[in-house]
Amino acid sequence: MTTADVTREVTPIPAGPLDLLRHSWVLAKRSLVKTWRTPEGLIDVTLAPIMFTLLFTFIFGGAIAGSTSEYLVFLIPGLIGQNIAFSSVGIGIQLNSDMEKGIFDRFRSLPISRISPLLGAALGDIVRYVLLIGIMVGTGSVLGYRITTDPLSFLAGCLLAILFALSLAWAPMLVGLVARSERAVQGIVFMTLFPLTFASNAFVDPSTMPSWLEAFSNANPLSHLIESLRALWSGTGEWQGPVTSTLVWCAILVAIFAPLAIRAYNRKT
Amino acid sequence: MAIELAVEARGLVKNFKETKALRGIDLAVPRGSILGVLGPNGAGKTTAVRILATLLRPDGGAATVGGFDVERHPAEVRKRIGLTGQYASVDEELTGRENLLMIAALLNLRSADAKVRARELLEWFDLGDAADRTLKTYSGGMRRRLDLAASLTGHPEVVFLDEPTTGLDPAKREDMWDVVRGIVANGTSVLLTTQYLEEADALADDIVVINHGEVIAHDTADRLKRVVGSQTLRVRPADPAQAPLVHEILARVATDGAPIDEHRPGEYSVPVPGDAVLTDVVASLRAQGVDVTELSLQLPSLDEVFFTLTGERQRQPATDGEAA
């Protein structure tokens, strides 16, 4: 431990506009490595979706749609919407623990953009959403679910779902940065997510709800995503309208929560 | 810019709601030197470090690090500093090497340079064997060392060490001290906060004592000790019944007839002018047939420093310069 520090001539990569992307990627890799090391952290996007698919199909299928196979067309996009929302709590918990353990202090003291740690965490989560969609559609297909449109529409649906997930993630990120414990993050996020996911078109047709709830369901951003996925994957209707409103919602979510989350991260206390 | 000051703070003020964390403190770290900031918990040490490391904005006053204003040019400051906080800010789930490679990549080191730098640091900090294990398997001391290594990844001009040895056992503390000396030998400037006078004395060129967010003394360790009384002799007789004999012996060697303290039951301490008295005391103890379970000569504890400087006793128990 007494060896002197060796000073070599090194020329660092010059700072430039690509720094934000490079630094975010470095930090995304950090979350990927962590995900890889603790695969049990993926239960919410692997086993949980399988369980939900089986439960909902066999419990509600007959009652709601008359048959399980018909219900699947309705249910799989609904479950994807619900599980994207549920699994977004993970990023909030992650940021909260980074904050708690002081590693954010290190990032803040480095000459990197203050958005990089947040962007990195979000990018690292893409793999979770890909897994989630794959497992949902896979489980569905075992039960008889089929994509009846074309591969391009399927891909478009996947991309839309991931984009939505990344936009929505800023809300739990904000919670993760302001809440004082992981438990609080979980509590706050789930308390918001339950009404958001159930008061939507995920499991039942909103026209069967009381009118005030139907109005909420129809405005619910998740409903727009779910409707887009049904249209893109099963041709249940026009896709242009719901896809557009989903994209608008993505923009709104980012416009509201991203600045707040960045401010919370920068908050100098 | 003042000549060769790596860190300069003037009149830093910071309030957290009702709490006045800093009430206008001045700090100066000449280039290539170590400034020890000594103070008890809650004195404002960490707040000062966080302001200088651009993590916090001051409510008043100004500070420059490496010649750049912390408020106006935080990005320039961040290029020049390394920060090691009170809690090791490294990633538990990554290996030692991955942690360093990540920091190196964030500092824009090319991948080949980053690998060399990581290896260099891991060897320097005796972490070569543990390099590819996740931090969950590291001891507290290893984590601290990795944390410090992470702070040094980019060859910073200024390193902030916020209580780098709190919670380490005495042997590990001395290892850490060697490392800190090594950093300065390479021309880096260090601002170190500590609760231990012993640590400040061992490392710092200059010591600033702060209490309740104010600087209450600024001096070299030697002069500070002269003010406080140089050393403390501690004796614990094996047989409590011999306490009167110990009292008598200690009273003879005490500085200016200072009273004998019983900080802990059965343990007597008294300020003494220097280490020359030790042989005297040992001889007297033997002559009187007093067996002791503890006999030590120590720097005054932080508690005693504060008592001398402020006349007020700290609420916390005496730390005696030993690891908490």
Coordinates of C-alpha atoms in Angstrom, one line a residue:
Chain A
M1 CA 0.0 0.0 0.0
T2 CA 3.0 2.2 0.1
T3 CA 3.7 2.2 -3.6
A4 CA 3.5 5.7 -4.9
D5 CA 0.8 6.6 -7.3
V6 CA 2.0 6.1 -10.9
T7 CA 1.2 9.1 -13.1
R8 CA 1.1 8.2 -16.7
E9 CA 0.4 10.4 -19.6
V10 CA -3.2 9.7 -20.6
T11 CA -5.3 11.6 -23.0
P12 CA -8.9 11.3 -22.1
I13 CA -11.6 11.4 -24.7
P14 CA -12.3 15.1 -25.2
A15 CA -15.5 16.3 -23.7
G16 CA -18.2 16.8 -26.3
P17 CA -21.9 16.5 -27.2
L18 CA -21.7 12.7 -27.2
D19 CA -20.8 12.7 -23.5
L20 CA -24.4 12.5 -22.3
L21 CA -25.0 9.4 -24.4
R22 CA -21.7 7.8 -23.5
H23 CA -22.1 8.4 -19.7
S24 CA -25.8 7.3 -19.8
W25 CA -24.7 4.1 -21.5
V26 CA -22.0 3.5 -18.9
L27 CA -24.6 3.9 -16.2
A28 CA -27.1 1.7 -18.1
K29 CA -24.5 -1.0 -18.2
R30 CA -24.2 -0.7 -14.5
S31 CA -27.9 -1.5 -14.0
L32 CA -27.6 -4.3 -16.5
V33 CA -24.8 -5.9 -14.6
K34 CA -26.8 -5.6 -11.4
T35 CA -29.8 -7.2 -13.1
W36 CA -27.6 -10.0 -14.3
R37 CA -26.2 -10.6 -10.8
T38 CA -29.5 -10.7 -9.1
P39 CA -31.9 -12.4 -11.5
E40 CA -34.4 -12.8 -8.7
G41 CA -35.0 -9.0 -9.2
L42 CA -36.6 -10.0 -12.5
I43 CA -39.5 -12.0 -10.9
D44 CA -41.8 -9.0 -11.5
V45 CA -41.3 -9.2 -15.2
T46 CA -41.0 -13.0 -15.6
L47 CA -42.9 -15.2 -13.2
A48 CA -45.4 -12.6 -12.1
P49 CA -46.7 -12.0 -15.7
I50 CA -47.1 -15.7 -16.2
M51 CA -49.1 -16.0 -13.0
F52 CA -51.3 -13.0 -13.9
T53 CA -51.9 -14.4 -17.4
L54 CA -53.0 -17.8 -16.0
L55 CA -55.1 -16.4 -13.2
F56 CA -56.9 -13.8 -15.2
T57 CA -57.5 -16.0 -18.2
F58 CA -59.1 -18.8 -16.3
I59 CA -60.8 -16.7 -13.6
F60 CA -62.3 -14.0 -15.8
G61 CA -62.1 -15.5 -19.2
G62 CA -65.4 -17.4 -19.1
A63 CA -67.3 -14.7 -17.3
I64 CA -66.2 -11.7 -19.2
A65 CA -65.7 -12.9 -22.8
G66 CA -67.5 -16.1 -22.9
S67 CA -64.4 -18.1 -23.6
T68 CA -60.8 -18.0 -22.6
S69 CA -59.4 -17.8 -26.1
E70 CA -61.5 -14.8 -26.9
Y71 CA -60.6 -13.1 -23.7
L72 CA -56.9 -13.5 -24.5
V73 CA -57.1 -11.1 -27.4
F74 CA -58.4 -8.6 -24.9
L75 CA -56.3 -9.6 -21.9
I76 CA -52.7 -9.9 -23.1
P77 CA -52.4 -6.2 -24.1
G78 CA -54.2 -5.3 -20.9
L79 CA -51.8 -7.3 -18.8
I80 CA -48.8 -5.9 -20.6
G81 CA -50.1 -2.4 -19.8
Q82 CA -50.7 -3.4 -16.2
N83 CA -47.3 -5.1 -15.7
I84 CA -45.4 -2.3 -17.3
A85 CA -47.0 0.0 -14.8
F86 CA -46.3 -2.3 -11.9
S87 CA -42.8 -3.1 -12.7
S88 CA -41.9 0.6 -13.0
V89 CA -41.8 0.7 -9.2
G90 CA -38.4 -1.1 -9.5
I91 CA -36.6 1.9 -11.0
G92 CA -38.0 4.1 -8.1
I93 CA -36.6 1.7 -5.6
Q94 CA -33.3 1.5 -7.4
L95 CA -32.9 5.3 -7.4
N96 CA -33.9 5.5 -3.8
S97 CA -31.3 3.0 -2.8
D98 CA -28.6 4.7 -4.9
M99 CA -29.5 7.9 -3.1
E100 CA -29.5 6.3 0.3
K101 CA -26.2 4.5 -0.2
G102 CA -24.4 7.7 -1.3
I103 CA -23.4 6.5 -4.7
F104 CA -25.3 9.5 -6.2
D105 CA -23.0 11.7 -4.2
R106 CA -20.2 10.3 -6.2
F107 CA -22.0 10.8 -9.5
R108 CA -22.9 14.3 -8.5
S109 CA -19.2 15.1 -7.8
L110 CA -18.1 13.8 -11.2
P111 CA -18.0 16.0 -14.3
I112 CA -20.9 14.3 -15.9
S113 CA -24.3 15.6 -16.9
R114 CA -26.8 15.4 -14.0
I115 CA -29.3 13.7 -16.3
S116 CA -27.0 10.8 -17.0
P117 CA -27.6 8.7 -13.9
L118 CA -31.4 9.0 -14.4
L119 CA -31.2 8.3 -18.2
G120 CA -28.8 5.4 -17.5
A121 CA -31.2 3.8 -15.1
A122 CA -34.1 4.1 -17.5
L123 CA -32.1 2.7 -20.4
G124 CA -31.0 -0.2 -18.3
D125 CA -34.6 -1.0 -17.7
I126 CA -35.4 -1.6 -21.4
V127 CA -34.2 -5.2 -21.0
R128 CA -36.9 -5.7 -18.3
Y129 CA -39.6 -4.5 -20.6
V130 CA -38.5 -6.6 -23.5
L131 CA -38.5 -9.6 -21.2
L132 CA -41.9 -8.7 -19.9
I133 CA -43.5 -8.4 -23.4
G134 CA -41.8 -11.6 -24.6
I135 CA -43.0 -13.6 -21.7
M136 CA -46.6 -12.2 -21.8
V137 CA -47.0 -12.9 -25.5
G138 CA -45.3 -16.3 -25.1
T139 CA -47.5 -17.4 -22.2
G140 CA -50.5 -16.1 -24.1
S141 CA -49.6 -18.2 -27.2
V142 CA -49.3 -21.3 -25.1
L143 CA -52.9 -20.7 -24.1
G144 CA -54.0 -20.0 -27.6
Y145 CA -53.2 -16.3 -28.2
R146 CA -52.1 -15.4 -31.7
I147 CA -50.8 -12.2 -33.3
T148 CA -53.2 -12.0 -36.2
T149 CA -51.7 -9.0 -38.0
D150 CA -48.2 -8.8 -39.4
P151 CA -44.7 -8.8 -37.8
L152 CA -44.2 -5.1 -38.5
S153 CA -47.3 -4.2 -36.5
F154 CA -46.2 -6.5 -33.8
L155 CA -42.8 -4.8 -33.6
A156 CA -44.5 -1.4 -33.7
G157 CA -46.6 -2.5 -30.7
C158 CA -43.5 -3.6 -28.8
L159 CA -41.7 -0.4 -29.4
L160 CA -44.7 1.6 -28.4
A161 CA -45.0 -0.3 -25.2
I162 CA -41.3 0.2 -24.4
L163 CA -41.5 3.9 -25.2
F164 CA -44.5 4.2 -22.9
A165 CA -42.7 2.3 -20.2
L166 CA -39.7 4.6 -20.4
S167 CA -41.9 7.7 -20.4
L168 CA -44.0 6.5 -17.4
A169 CA -40.8 5.6 -15.5
W170 CA -40.1 9.2 -14.8
A171 CA -42.9 9.3 -12.3
P172 CA -41.6 6.5 -10.1
M173 CA -38.1 7.9 -10.5
L174 CA -39.4 11.2 -9.1
V175 CA -41.0 9.3 -6.2
G176 CA -37.7 7.3 -5.7
L177 CA -35.8 10.6 -5.4
V178 CA -38.1 12.3 -3.0
A179 CA -39.3 9.5 -0.8
R180 CA -37.4 8.8 2.4
S181 CA -37.3 5.0 2.2
E182 CA -37.8 2.2 -0.2
R183 CA -40.9 1.2 1.7
A184 CA -42.3 4.6 1.1
V185 CA -41.5 4.4 -2.7
Q186 CA -43.4 1.1 -2.9
G187 CA -46.3 2.4 -1.0
I188 CA -46.7 5.6 -3.0
V189 CA -46.2 4.0 -6.4
F190 CA -48.6 1.1 -5.8
M191 CA -51.2 3.3 -4.3
T192 CA -51.2 5.3 -7.5
L193 CA -50.9 2.3 -9.8
F194 CA -53.8 0.3 -8.6
P195 CA -56.5 2.8 -9.6
L196 CA -54.5 3.6 -12.7
T197 CA -54.3 0.0 -13.9
F198 CA -57.8 -1.2 -12.9
A199 CA -59.7 1.9 -13.8
S200 CA -58.7 1.4 -17.4
N201 CA -59.7 -0.9 -20.3
A202 CA -57.1 -3.5 -19.2
F203 CA -59.5 -6.1 -18.0
V204 CA -63.0 -5.0 -18.8
D205 CA -64.8 -2.8 -21.2
P206 CA -65.1 0.7 -19.6
S207 CA -68.6 1.1 -20.9
T208 CA -69.7 -1.3 -18.1
M209 CA -68.4 1.2 -15.5
P210 CA -70.3 4.1 -13.9
S211 CA -70.0 7.1 -16.2
W212 CA -67.5 9.0 -14.1
L213 CA -65.2 6.0 -13.9
E214 CA -65.7 5.3 -17.6
A215 CA -64.6 8.9 -18.3
F216 CA -61.5 8.4 -16.2
S217 CA -60.8 5.0 -17.9
N218 CA -61.1 6.5 -21.4
A219 CA -58.7 9.3 -20.5
N220 CA -56.3 7.0 -18.7
P221 CA -52.9 6.9 -20.6
L222 CA -52.7 3.1 -20.0
S223 CA -56.0 2.7 -21.9
H224 CA -54.6 4.3 -24.9
L225 CA -51.5 2.1 -24.9
I226 CA -53.6 -1.0 -24.4
E227 CA -56.0 0.0 -27.2
S228 CA -53.1 0.6 -29.5
L229 CA -51.7 -2.9 -28.8
R230 CA -55.0 -4.6 -29.4
A231 CA -55.3 -2.7 -32.7
L232 CA -51.8 -3.4 -33.8
W233 CA -51.7 -7.1 -32.8
S234 CA -55.2 -8.3 -33.3
G235 CA -56.7 -5.7 -35.7
T236 CA -59.5 -4.9 -33.3
G237 CA -59.8 -1.4 -34.8
E238 CA -58.0 1.5 -36.3
W239 CA -54.5 1.9 -34.8
Q240 CA -53.7 5.5 -35.9
G241 CA -55.9 7.2 -33.3
P242 CA -54.9 5.3 -30.2
V243 CA -51.2 5.2 -31.2
T244 CA -51.2 9.0 -31.7
S245 CA -52.9 9.6 -28.3
T246 CA -50.4 7.2 -26.7
L247 CA -47.5 9.1 -28.1
V248 CA -49.1 12.4 -26.9
W249 CA -49.4 10.9 -23.4
C250 CA -45.7 9.8 -23.5
A251 CA -44.7 13.4 -24.3
I252 CA -47.0 14.7 -21.5
L253 CA -45.6 12.2 -18.9
V254 CA -42.0 13.1 -19.8
A255 CA -42.8 16.8 -19.9
I256 CA -44.2 16.7 -16.4
F257 CA -42.1 14.2 -14.6
A258 CA -38.7 14.4 -16.2
P259 CA -38.0 18.0 -15.2
L260 CA -39.3 17.3 -11.7
A261 CA -37.2 14.2 -11.3
I262 CA -34.1 16.0 -12.6
R263 CA -34.8 18.8 -10.2
A264 CA -35.2 16.4 -7.3
Y265 CA -31.9 14.8 -8.3
N266 CA -30.2 18.1 -8.4
R267 CA -31.8 19.3 -5.2
K268 CA -28.9 20.5 -3.1
T269 CA -29.6 19.4 0.4
Chain B
M1 CA -6.6 34.0 -7.7
A2 CA -4.5 33.8 -4.5
I3 CA -1.2 32.1 -4.9
E4 CA -1.2 28.4 -4.8
L5 CA -4.3 27.9 -2.7
A6 CA -6.0 24.6 -3.8
V7 CA -9.1 25.4 -1.8
E8 CA -10.2 28.7 -0.4
A9 CA -13.4 29.4 1.4
R10 CA -14.5 32.7 2.7
G11 CA -17.4 33.2 5.1
L12 CA -19.3 30.1 4.1
V13 CA -22.8 30.2 5.4
K14 CA -25.4 27.4 5.2
N15 CA -28.7 27.0 6.9
F16 CA -31.0 24.0 6.9
K17 CA -34.4 25.4 7.8
E18 CA -33.9 26.4 11.5
T19 CA -30.5 24.9 11.8
K20 CA -27.5 27.1 11.2
A21 CA -25.0 24.5 9.9
L22 CA -22.3 27.0 8.9
R23 CA -22.0 30.5 10.3
G24 CA -19.3 31.9 8.1
I25 CA -16.3 29.7 8.0
D26 CA -13.0 30.4 6.3
L27 CA -10.8 27.6 5.1
A28 CA -7.6 27.5 3.1
V29 CA -5.7 24.5 1.7
P30 CA -2.3 25.5 0.3
R31 CA -1.4 23.4 -2.8
G32 CA 0.1 20.0 -1.9
S33 CA -0.8 20.2 1.7
I34 CA -3.3 18.6 4.1
L35 CA -5.8 20.7 6.0
G36 CA -7.4 18.9 8.9
V37 CA -10.9 20.0 9.8
L38 CA -11.5 18.9 13.3
G39 CA -14.9 18.9 15.0
P40 CA -17.5 16.8 16.7
N41 CA -20.6 15.4 15.0
G42 CA -22.9 18.1 13.8
A43 CA -20.1 20.8 13.8
G44 CA -20.7 21.4 10.1
K45 CA -17.7 19.5 8.7
T46 CA -19.7 17.5 6.2
T47 CA -21.7 20.5 5.1
A48 CA -18.5 22.4 4.4
V49 CA -17.1 19.5 2.3
R50 CA -20.4 19.1 0.4
I51 CA -20.3 22.8 -0.5
L52 CA -16.7 22.6 -1.7
A53 CA -17.5 19.4 -3.7
T54 CA -20.4 21.2 -5.4
L55 CA -23.0 19.0 -3.9
L56 CA -24.6 21.8 -1.9
R57 CA -25.0 25.5 -2.6
P58 CA -23.9 27.9 0.1
D59 CA -26.3 30.5 1.4
G60 CA -23.5 33.0 1.8
G61 CA -19.8 33.4 1.3
A62 CA -17.7 32.0 -1.6
A63 CA -15.3 29.3 -2.3
T64 CA -12.9 28.3 -5.0
V65 CA -11.4 24.9 -5.7
G66 CA -8.5 24.6 -8.0
G67 CA -9.0 28.2 -8.8
F68 CA -12.6 27.8 -9.9
D69 CA -15.6 29.2 -8.1
V70 CA -17.8 26.4 -6.8
E71 CA -21.0 28.2 -7.7
R72 CA -20.1 29.7 -11.0
H73 CA -18.0 26.9 -12.5
P74 CA -19.1 23.7 -10.8
A75 CA -18.3 21.6 -13.9
E76 CA -14.7 22.8 -13.8
V77 CA -14.5 22.1 -10.1
R78 CA -15.8 18.6 -10.6
K79 CA -13.0 17.9 -13.1
R80 CA -10.5 18.6 -10.4
I81 CA -11.8 16.9 -7.3
G82 CA -12.1 13.5 -5.7
L83 CA -14.6 13.0 -2.9
T84 CA -14.7 10.2 -0.3
G85 CA -17.6 10.5 1.9
Q86 CA -18.4 9.3 5.4
Y87 CA -20.2 6.3 3.9
A88 CA -18.4 4.5 1.1
S89 CA -20.1 5.6 -2.1
V90 CA -19.3 2.7 -4.2
D91 CA -21.6 0.1 -5.7
E92 CA -22.1 -3.0 -3.6
E93 CA -23.2 -5.2 -6.4
L94 CA -20.3 -4.5 -8.6
T95 CA -16.8 -5.8 -8.2
G96 CA -14.0 -3.6 -7.1
R97 CA -12.6 -3.5 -10.6
E98 CA -16.0 -2.7 -12.2
N99 CA -16.5 0.2 -9.8
L100 CA -13.2 1.7 -10.8
L101 CA -13.8 1.1 -14.5
M102 CA -17.2 2.7 -14.3
I103 CA -15.8 5.8 -12.7
A104 CA -12.9 5.9 -15.2
A105 CA -15.4 5.6 -18.1
L106 CA -17.5 8.5 -16.6
L107 CA -14.2 10.5 -16.5
N108 CA -13.8 9.8 -20.2
L109 CA -10.8 7.6 -19.9
R110 CA -10.3 5.4 -22.9
S111 CA -11.0 1.8 -22.2
A112 CA -7.3 0.7 -22.3
D113 CA -6.2 3.6 -20.0
A114 CA -9.1 2.8 -17.7
K115 CA -8.0 -0.8 -17.3
V116 CA -4.4 0.3 -16.5
R117 CA -5.6 2.9 -14.0
A118 CA -7.9 0.4 -12.3
R119 CA -5.2 -2.2 -12.0
E120 CA -2.8 0.4 -10.7
L121 CA -5.2 1.6 -8.0
L122 CA -6.2 -1.9 -7.0
E123 CA -2.6 -2.8 -6.4
W124 CA -1.8 0.4 -4.6
F125 CA -4.7 -0.1 -2.2
D126 CA -4.0 -3.8 -1.6
L127 CA -7.1 -4.9 -3.3
G128 CA -5.5 -6.9 -6.1
D129 CA -6.8 -10.2 -4.8
A130 CA -10.3 -8.9 -4.2
A131 CA -10.5 -7.0 -7.5
D132 CA -13.0 -9.3 -9.1
R133 CA -15.2 -10.0 -6.1
T134 CA -18.4 -8.0 -5.5
L135 CA -18.2 -5.5 -2.7
K136 CA -20.7 -7.5 -0.7
T137 CA -17.7 -9.7 0.3
Y138 CA -15.5 -6.7 1.3
S139 CA -14.7 -5.7 4.8
G140 CA -15.4 -2.2 6.0
G141 CA -11.7 -1.3 5.6
M142 CA -11.6 -2.7 2.1
R143 CA -14.7 -0.7 1.1
R144 CA -13.1 2.5 2.4
R145 CA -10.0 1.8 0.4
L146 CA -11.9 1.2 -2.7
D147 CA -13.9 4.3 -2.1
L148 CA -10.7 6.3 -1.8
A149 CA -9.3 4.6 -4.9
A150 CA -12.4 5.6 -6.8
S151 CA -11.9 9.2 -5.7
L152 CA -8.4 9.1 -7.1
T153 CA -9.2 7.6 -10.5
G154 CA -8.9 10.8 -12.4
H155 CA -5.8 12.1 -10.7
P156 CA -7.7 14.9 -9.0
E157 CA -5.9 18.0 -7.9
V158 CA -7.9 18.2 -4.7
V159 CA -9.2 15.3 -2.6
F160 CA -11.9 15.7 0.0
L161 CA -11.8 13.0 2.7
D162 CA -14.9 13.2 5.0
E163 CA -14.0 11.2 8.1
P164 CA -12.1 8.6 6.2
T165 CA -11.4 6.4 9.2
T166 CA -14.5 6.7 11.3
G167 CA -15.5 3.2 12.2
L168 CA -12.2 1.6 11.2
D169 CA -10.1 -0.3 13.8
P170 CA -6.8 1.4 14.8
A171 CA -4.6 -0.8 12.6
K172 CA -6.7 0.0 9.5
R173 CA -6.6 3.6 10.4
E174 CA -2.9 3.7 10.2
D175 CA -3.0 2.0 6.9
M176 CA -5.4 4.7 5.7
W177 CA -3.0 7.4 7.0
D178 CA -0.2 5.9 4.9
V179 CA -2.4 6.1 1.9
V180 CA -3.3 9.7 2.5
R181 CA 0.4 10.6 2.9
G182 CA 1.0 8.8 -0.4
I183 CA -1.6 10.9 -2.1
V184 CA 0.0 14.1 -0.9
A185 CA 3.4 12.9 -1.9
N186 CA 2.1 13.0 -5.4
G187 CA 1.3 16.6 -5.2
T188 CA -2.4 16.3 -4.5
S189 CA -4.0 18.7 -1.9
V190 CA -6.2 17.2 0.7
L191 CA -9.0 18.5 2.9
L192 CA -9.7 16.0 5.6
T193 CA -12.4 16.1 8.2
T194 CA -12.0 14.1 11.4
Q195 CA -13.3 13.7 14.9
Y196 CA -9.9 12.6 16.1
L197 CA -7.2 15.0 17.1
E198 CA -4.7 12.2 16.8
E199 CA -5.6 11.8 13.2
A200 CA -5.4 15.5 12.4
D201 CA -2.0 15.6 14.3
A202 CA -0.7 12.6 12.3
L203 CA -1.7 13.9 8.9
A204 CA -2.5 17.6 8.7
D205 CA -0.1 20.5 8.1
D206 CA -2.8 22.9 9.4
I207 CA -5.7 22.2 11.6
V208 CA -9.0 24.1 11.7
V209 CA -11.2 23.3 14.7
I210 CA -14.9 24.0 14.1
N211 CA -17.8 23.8 16.4
H212 CA -21.5 24.8 15.8
G213 CA -20.6 25.9 12.3
E214 CA -17.8 28.3 13.4
V215 CA -14.1 28.1 13.3
I216 CA -12.9 28.3 16.9
A217 CA -9.2 27.7 16.2
H218 CA -6.9 27.6 13.2
D219 CA -3.3 26.5 13.9
T220 CA -0.6 23.9 13.3
A221 CA -1.0 20.7 15.3
D222 CA 1.9 21.6 17.5
R223 CA 0.7 25.0 18.5
L224 CA -2.8 23.7 19.0
K225 CA -1.4 21.1 21.4
R226 CA 0.5 23.8 23.2
V227 CA -2.7 25.6 23.9
V228 CA -4.6 22.5 24.9
G229 CA -1.8 20.9 27.0
S230 CA 0.4 18.6 25.1
Q231 CA -0.5 15.1 26.2
T232 CA -2.7 13.1 28.6
L233 CA -1.5 10.3 30.8
R234 CA -4.0 7.6 31.6
V235 CA -3.6 5.1 34.3
R236 CA -5.9 2.3 35.4
P237 CA -4.8 0.5 38.6
A238 CA -5.5 -3.2 38.7
D239 CA -6.7 -2.9 42.2
P240 CA -9.2 -0.1 42.6
A241 CA -8.1 0.2 46.3
Q242 CA -4.8 1.6 45.1
A243 CA -6.5 4.6 43.5
P244 CA -5.2 7.0 46.2
L245 CA -1.6 6.0 45.4
V246 CA -2.2 6.6 41.7
H247 CA -3.7 10.0 42.5
E248 CA -0.6 10.9 44.4
I249 CA 1.7 9.9 41.6
L250 CA -0.3 11.6 39.0
A251 CA -0.6 14.8 40.9
R252 CA 3.2 15.1 41.0
V253 CA 3.5 15.0 37.2
A254 CA 0.4 17.0 36.2
T255 CA 0.9 20.2 34.1
D256 CA 0.5 23.2 36.4
G257 CA -1.2 21.2 39.1
A258 CA -4.1 20.3 36.8
P259 CA -6.8 18.3 38.5
I260 CA -7.0 14.5 37.9
D261 CA -9.9 13.4 35.8
E262 CA -11.9 10.2 36.1
H263 CA -13.5 10.0 32.7
R264 CA -14.3 6.4 33.1
P265 CA -14.7 4.8 36.5
G266 CA -11.4 3.4 37.7
E267 CA -9.3 5.2 35.1
Y268 CA -7.4 8.3 36.0
S269 CA -6.1 10.9 33.5
V270 CA -4.1 14.0 33.8
P271 CA -2.5 16.5 31.3
V272 CA 1.2 16.2 31.4
P273 CA 3.9 18.5 29.9
G274 CA 5.5 15.8 27.7
D275 CA 6.5 12.2 27.4
A276 CA 9.5 12.5 29.7
V277 CA 7.3 12.0 32.7
L278 CA 6.5 8.5 31.6
T279 CA 9.6 6.9 33.0
D280 CA 9.1 8.8 36.2
V281 CA 5.6 7.5 36.6
V282 CA 6.5 3.9 35.8
A283 CA 9.3 4.0 38.4
S284 CA 7.0 5.5 41.0
L285 CA 4.3 2.9 40.3
R286 CA 6.8 0.1 40.7
A287 CA 8.3 1.6 43.9
Q288 CA 4.8 1.8 45.4
G289 CA 3.9 -1.7 44.2
V290 CA 0.9 -0.6 42.1
D291 CA -0.1 -2.9 39.3
V292 CA -1.8 -1.3 36.3
T293 CA -4.0 -2.7 33.6
E294 CA -3.7 0.4 31.5
L295 CA -1.0 3.0 31.2
S296 CA -0.9 5.3 28.2
L297 CA 0.2 8.6 27.0
Q298 CA -2.1 10.1 24.5
L299 CA -2.9 13.3 22.7
P300 CA -5.7 15.2 24.4
S301 CA -9.1 13.9 23.2
L302 CA -11.3 16.0 21.1
D303 CA -13.4 16.4 24.2
E304 CA -10.5 18.0 26.0
V305 CA -9.6 20.2 23.1
F306 CA -13.1 21.5 23.0
F307 CA -13.2 22.0 26.7
T308 CA -10.0 24.0 26.6
L309 CA -11.1 26.1 23.5
T310 CA -14.7 26.7 24.4
G311 CA -15.0 25.8 28.1
E312 CA -18.0 23.6 27.2
R313 CA -18.2 19.9 27.5
Q314 CA -19.5 18.0 24.5
R315 CA -22.6 16.0 25.1
Q316 CA -21.3 12.9 23.5
P317 CA -19.0 10.6 25.6
A318 CA -15.3 11.1 25.4
T319 CA -13.9 9.6 22.2
D320 CA -10.3 9.3 23.4
G321 CA -9.1 9.2 19.9
E322 CA -10.1 5.6 19.5
A323 CA -12.3 4.2 16.8
A324 CA -16.0 4.4 17.5

